[in-house]
PDB file of C-alpha atoms in Angstrom:
ATOM      1  CA  TYR A  68     -15.072  -6.527  -2.897  1.00 95.00           C
ATOM      2  CA  LYS A  69     -13.686  -6.501  -6.269  1.00 96.00           C
ATOM      3  CA  VAL A  70      -9.780  -6.182  -6.552  1.00 96.00           C
ATOM      4  CA  LEU A  71      -8.420  -3.621  -8.994  1.00 97.00           C
ATOM      5  CA  SER A  72      -4.903  -3.480  -8.673  1.00 96.00           C
ATOM      6  CA  ILE A  73      -1.899  -4.010  -6.453  1.00 95.00           C
ATOM      7  CA  LEU A  74      -0.889  -0.910  -4.400  1.00 93.00           C
ATOM      8  CA  GLY A  75       2.041  -2.200  -2.760  1.00 90.00           C
ATOM      9  CA  GLN A  76       4.090  -5.454  -1.538  1.00 92.00           C
ATOM     10  CA  GLY A  77       5.915  -5.978   1.685  1.00 87.00           C
ATOM     11  CA  SER A  78       7.295  -8.675   4.139  1.00 87.00           C
ATOM     12  CA  PHE A  79       3.870  -8.956   5.708  1.00 88.00           C
ATOM     13  CA  GLY A  80       1.637  -9.151   2.595  1.00 91.00           C
ATOM     14  CA  VAL A  81       0.224  -7.314  -0.184  1.00 95.00           C
ATOM     15  CA  VAL A  82      -2.136  -4.071  -0.347  1.00 95.00           C
ATOM     16  CA  VAL A  83      -4.569  -3.877  -2.954  1.00 97.00           C
ATOM     17  CA  LYS A  84      -7.057  -1.335  -4.262  1.00 96.00           C
ATOM     18  CA  ALA A  85     -10.416  -2.544  -4.294  1.00 97.00           C
ATOM     19  CA  GLU A  86     -14.104  -1.407  -5.235  1.00 96.00           C
ATOM     20  CA  VAL A  87     -16.828  -2.056  -2.742  1.00 96.00           C
ATOM     21  CA  LEU A  88     -19.422  -3.952  -4.553  1.00 94.00           C
ATOM     22  CA  ASN A  89     -23.144  -2.806  -4.260  1.00 91.00           C
ATOM     23  CA  ALA A  90     -22.071   0.588  -2.959  1.00 89.00           C
ATOM     24  CA  SER A  91     -23.842   3.892  -4.366  1.00 90.00           C
ATOM     25  CA  PRO A  92     -21.989   5.848  -5.113  1.00 93.00           C
ATOM     26  CA  THR A  93     -19.272   3.997  -6.252  1.00 92.00           C
ATOM     27  CA  ARG A  94     -16.330   3.402  -3.283  1.00 95.00           C
ATOM     28  CA  PHE A  95     -12.628   2.412  -3.372  1.00 97.00           C
ATOM     29  CA  VAL A  96     -10.917   1.025  -0.500  1.00 97.00           C
ATOM     30  CA  ALA A  97      -7.482  -0.399   0.296  1.00 96.00           C
ATOM     31  CA  ILE A  98      -7.306  -3.910   1.744  1.00 97.00           C
ATOM     32  CA  LYS A  99      -4.197  -5.194   3.405  1.00 94.00           C
ATOM     33  CA  ILE A 100      -3.658  -8.962   2.787  1.00 95.00           C
ATOM     34  CA  PHE A 101      -1.511 -10.933   5.018  1.00 93.00           C
ATOM     35  CA  ARG A 102       0.512 -13.706   4.530  1.00 91.00           C
ATOM     36  CA  LYS A 103      -0.392 -17.248   5.503  1.00 88.00           C
ATOM     37  CA  GLY A 104       1.512 -18.229   8.574  1.00 86.00           C
ATOM     38  CA  THR A 105       1.140 -17.713  12.426  1.00 84.00           C
ATOM     39  CA  PRO A 106       3.662 -14.925  12.742  1.00 86.00           C
ATOM     40  CA  PHE A 107       2.029 -12.875   9.922  1.00 87.00           C
ATOM     41  CA  LEU A 108      -1.402 -13.719  11.155  1.00 87.00           C
ATOM     42  CA  ASN A 109      -0.291 -12.469  14.814  1.00 87.00           C
ATOM     43  CA  SER A 110       1.195  -9.228  13.260  1.00 88.00           C
ATOM     44  CA  GLY A 111      -1.840  -8.733  11.520  1.00 88.00           C
ATOM     45  CA  ARG A 112      -3.968  -9.301  14.503  1.00 89.00           C
ATOM     46  CA  LYS A 113      -1.676  -6.488  16.401  1.00 88.00           C
ATOM     47  CA  GLU A 114      -1.998  -4.145  13.568  1.00 86.00           C
ATOM     48  CA  PHE A 115      -6.040  -4.656  13.704  1.00 88.00           C
ATOM     49  CA  GLU A 116      -6.016  -4.234  17.383  1.00 88.00           C
ATOM     50  CA  TYR A 117      -4.038  -1.009  17.224  1.00 86.00           C
ATOM     51  CA  LEU A 118      -6.051   0.537  14.464  1.00 87.00           C
ATOM     52  CA  SER A 119      -9.191  -0.493  16.363  1.00 86.00           C
ATOM     53  CA  THR A 120      -8.094   1.045  19.473  1.00 83.00           C
ATOM     54  CA  LEU A 121      -7.376   4.339  17.543  1.00 83.00           C
ATOM     55  CA  GLY A 122     -10.635   4.253  15.627  1.00 82.00           C
ATOM     56  CA  GLU A 123     -12.532   3.935  19.099  1.00 80.00           C
ATOM     57  CA  TYR A 124     -10.262   6.735  20.438  1.00 78.00           C
ATOM     58  CA  GLU A 125     -10.996   9.028  17.689  1.00 76.00           C
ATOM     59  CA  ARG A 126     -14.860   8.146  17.884  1.00 74.00           C
ATOM     60  CA  ASN A 127     -15.208   8.668  21.712  1.00 72.00           C
ATOM     61  CA  LEU A 128     -12.555  10.863  22.762  1.00 64.00           C
ATOM     62  CA  ALA A 129     -10.889  13.056  20.067  1.00 53.00           C
ATOM     63  CA  ALA A 130     -13.671  14.775  18.196  1.00 56.00           C
ATOM     64  CA  LYS A 131     -12.569  18.051  19.758  1.00 60.00           C
ATOM     65  CA  ARG A 132      -8.769  17.853  18.842  1.00 67.00           C
ATOM     66  CA  GLY A 133      -8.839  18.292  15.164  1.00 69.00           C
ATOM     67  CA  PRO A 134      -7.471  15.688  12.517  1.00 73.00           C
ATOM     68  CA  SER A 135      -5.588  12.934  13.480  1.00 74.00           C
ATOM     69  CA  PHE A 136      -3.871  11.949  10.160  1.00 84.00           C
ATOM     70  CA  ILE A 137      -4.072   8.178  11.035  1.00 84.00           C
ATOM     71  CA  VAL A 138      -5.620   5.856   8.451  1.00 87.00           C
ATOM     72  CA  GLN A 139      -9.082   4.671   9.086  1.00 88.00           C
ATOM     73  CA  GLN A 140      -9.814   1.112   9.643  1.00 91.00           C
ATOM     74  CA  LEU A 141     -13.220   0.087   8.193  1.00 92.00           C
ATOM     75  CA  GLY A 142     -13.388  -3.467   8.813  1.00 91.00           C
ATOM     76  CA  TYR A 143     -11.426  -6.988   8.497  1.00 91.00           C
ATOM     77  CA  PHE A 144     -12.409 -10.492   7.158  1.00 93.00           C
ATOM     78  CA  MET A 145     -10.562 -13.936   6.686  1.00 92.00           C
ATOM     79  CA  HIS A 146     -10.030 -15.058   2.912  1.00 93.00           C
ATOM     80  CA  GLY A 147      -9.029 -18.535   3.461  1.00 91.00           C
ATOM     81  CA  ASP A 148      -5.906 -18.454   5.693  1.00 89.00           C
ATOM     82  CA  HIS A 149      -5.348 -14.763   4.870  1.00 92.00           C
ATOM     83  CA  LEU A 150      -6.475 -12.024   7.313  1.00 92.00           C
ATOM     84  CA  CYS A 151      -7.547  -9.003   5.364  1.00 94.00           C
ATOM     85  CA  VAL A 152      -7.812  -5.644   6.906  1.00 94.00           C
ATOM     86  CA  VAL A 153     -10.030  -3.012   5.077  1.00 95.00           C
ATOM     87  CA  CYS A 154      -9.100   0.445   5.336  1.00 94.00           C
ATOM     88  CA  GLU A 155      -9.787   3.862   3.689  1.00 93.00           C
ATOM     89  CA  LEU A 156      -7.947   4.359   0.415  1.00 95.00           C
ATOM     90  CA  LEU A 157      -5.326   7.129   0.508  1.00 92.00           C
ATOM     91  CA  ASP A 158      -3.320   8.967  -1.978  1.00 89.00           C
ATOM     92  CA  ILE A 159       0.087   8.386  -3.197  1.00 86.00           C
ATOM     93  CA  THR A 160       2.890   7.490  -0.736  1.00 85.00           C
ATOM     94  CA  LEU A 161       5.747   9.904   0.105  1.00 86.00           C
ATOM     95  CA  LEU A 162       8.331   7.857  -1.763  1.00 84.00           C
ATOM     96  CA  GLU A 163       5.962   8.281  -5.005  1.00 86.00           C
ATOM     97  CA  LEU A 164       5.671  11.971  -4.393  1.00 86.00           C
ATOM     98  CA  LEU A 165       9.311  12.312  -4.187  1.00 85.00           C
ATOM     99  CA  ASN A 166      10.014  10.232  -7.340  1.00 83.00           C
ATOM    100  CA  ARG A 167       7.372  12.450  -9.130  1.00 81.00           C
ATOM    101  CA  THR A 168       9.011  15.789  -8.001  1.00 81.00           C
ATOM    102  CA  ILE A 169      12.528  14.312  -8.984  1.00 77.00           C
ATOM    103  CA  SER A 170      11.326  13.404 -12.383  1.00 67.00           C
ATOM    104  CA  LYS A 171       8.991  16.380 -13.273  1.00 67.00           C
ATOM    105  CA  THR A 172      11.215  19.409 -11.895  1.00 62.00           C
ATOM    106  CA  THR A 173      14.639  20.695 -12.305  1.00 66.00           C
ATOM    107  CA  LYS A 174      14.757  21.251  -8.611  1.00 69.00           C
ATOM    108  CA  PRO A 175      14.501  17.614  -7.090  1.00 69.00           C
ATOM    109  CA  GLY A 176      12.928  17.064  -3.919  1.00 78.00           C
ATOM    110  CA  LEU A 177      10.166  18.494  -1.903  1.00 84.00           C
ATOM    111  CA  SER A 178       9.583  22.201  -1.143  1.00 85.00           C
ATOM    112  CA  LEU A 179      10.054  23.536   2.363  1.00 89.00           C
ATOM    113  CA  ARG A 180       6.154  24.431   2.541  1.00 92.00           C
ATOM    114  CA  LEU A 181       5.276  20.772   1.875  1.00 90.00           C
ATOM    115  CA  ILE A 182       7.825  19.303   4.251  1.00 92.00           C
ATOM    116  CA  HIS A 183       6.259  21.368   6.990  1.00 95.00           C
ATOM    117  CA  LYS A 184       2.856  20.202   6.034  1.00 94.00           C
ATOM    118  CA  ILE A 185       4.070  16.518   6.130  1.00 93.00           C
ATOM    119  CA  THR A 186       5.952  17.025   9.295  1.00 95.00           C
ATOM    120  CA  TYR A 187       2.950  18.534  11.013  1.00 93.00           C
ATOM    121  CA  GLN A 188       0.612  15.607   9.869  1.00 91.00           C
ATOM    122  CA  ILE A 189       3.439  12.961  11.299  1.00 91.00           C
ATOM    123  CA  LEU A 190       3.699  14.972  14.793  1.00 90.00           C
ATOM    124  CA  CYS A 191      -0.177  15.011  14.853  1.00 85.00           C
ATOM    125  CA  ALA A 192      -0.350  11.420  14.246  1.00 86.00           C
ATOM    126  CA  LEU A 193       2.398  10.906  16.921  1.00 87.00           C
ATOM    127  CA  VAL A 194       0.515  12.858  19.538  1.00 84.00           C
ATOM    128  CA  ARG A 195      -2.852  10.630  18.833  1.00 82.00           C
ATOM    129  CA  LEU A 196      -0.631   7.162  19.319  1.00 85.00           C
ATOM    130  CA  GLY A 197       0.728   8.971  22.595  1.00 85.00           C
ATOM    131  CA  ASP A 198      -2.841   9.973  23.628  1.00 81.00           C
ATOM    132  CA  ALA A 199      -4.343   6.470  22.979  1.00 81.00           C
ATOM    133  CA  ASN A 200      -1.230   4.765  24.794  1.00 82.00           C
ATOM    134  CA  ILE A 201       0.005   2.964  21.714  1.00 81.00           C
ATOM    135  CA  ILE A 202       3.475   2.816  21.392  1.00 63.00           C
ATOM    136  CA  HIS A 203       4.886   2.966  17.622  1.00 46.00           C
TER     137      HIS A 203
END
């Protein structure tokens, strides 16, 4: 992977945008790099396990149930003492969307139609979490 930019930072680590080397066509992914230390490594392992469980559920049981709206985990690796979880690269965050809307329109905020779409996606994801017996 070739790291291209930082997408975000949080208490558990940093998320970067990376190019998959030797991929044709060119592919980009998000890599969550967990901080060093046992608590962060344990948290990263739990997140990895949850995403793995959801991925297995999606592949084996949920093909007929429509989209899940849950990020797809593509793999993981250790880089030194850091756990790195590779996921599909998604678009902007809700906060970024809201900030763009506020700065570009005279009516700040999200339209009711967009709020309905986002709410639908969240509820579908929650149903999948429940179906897979994962408490979020």
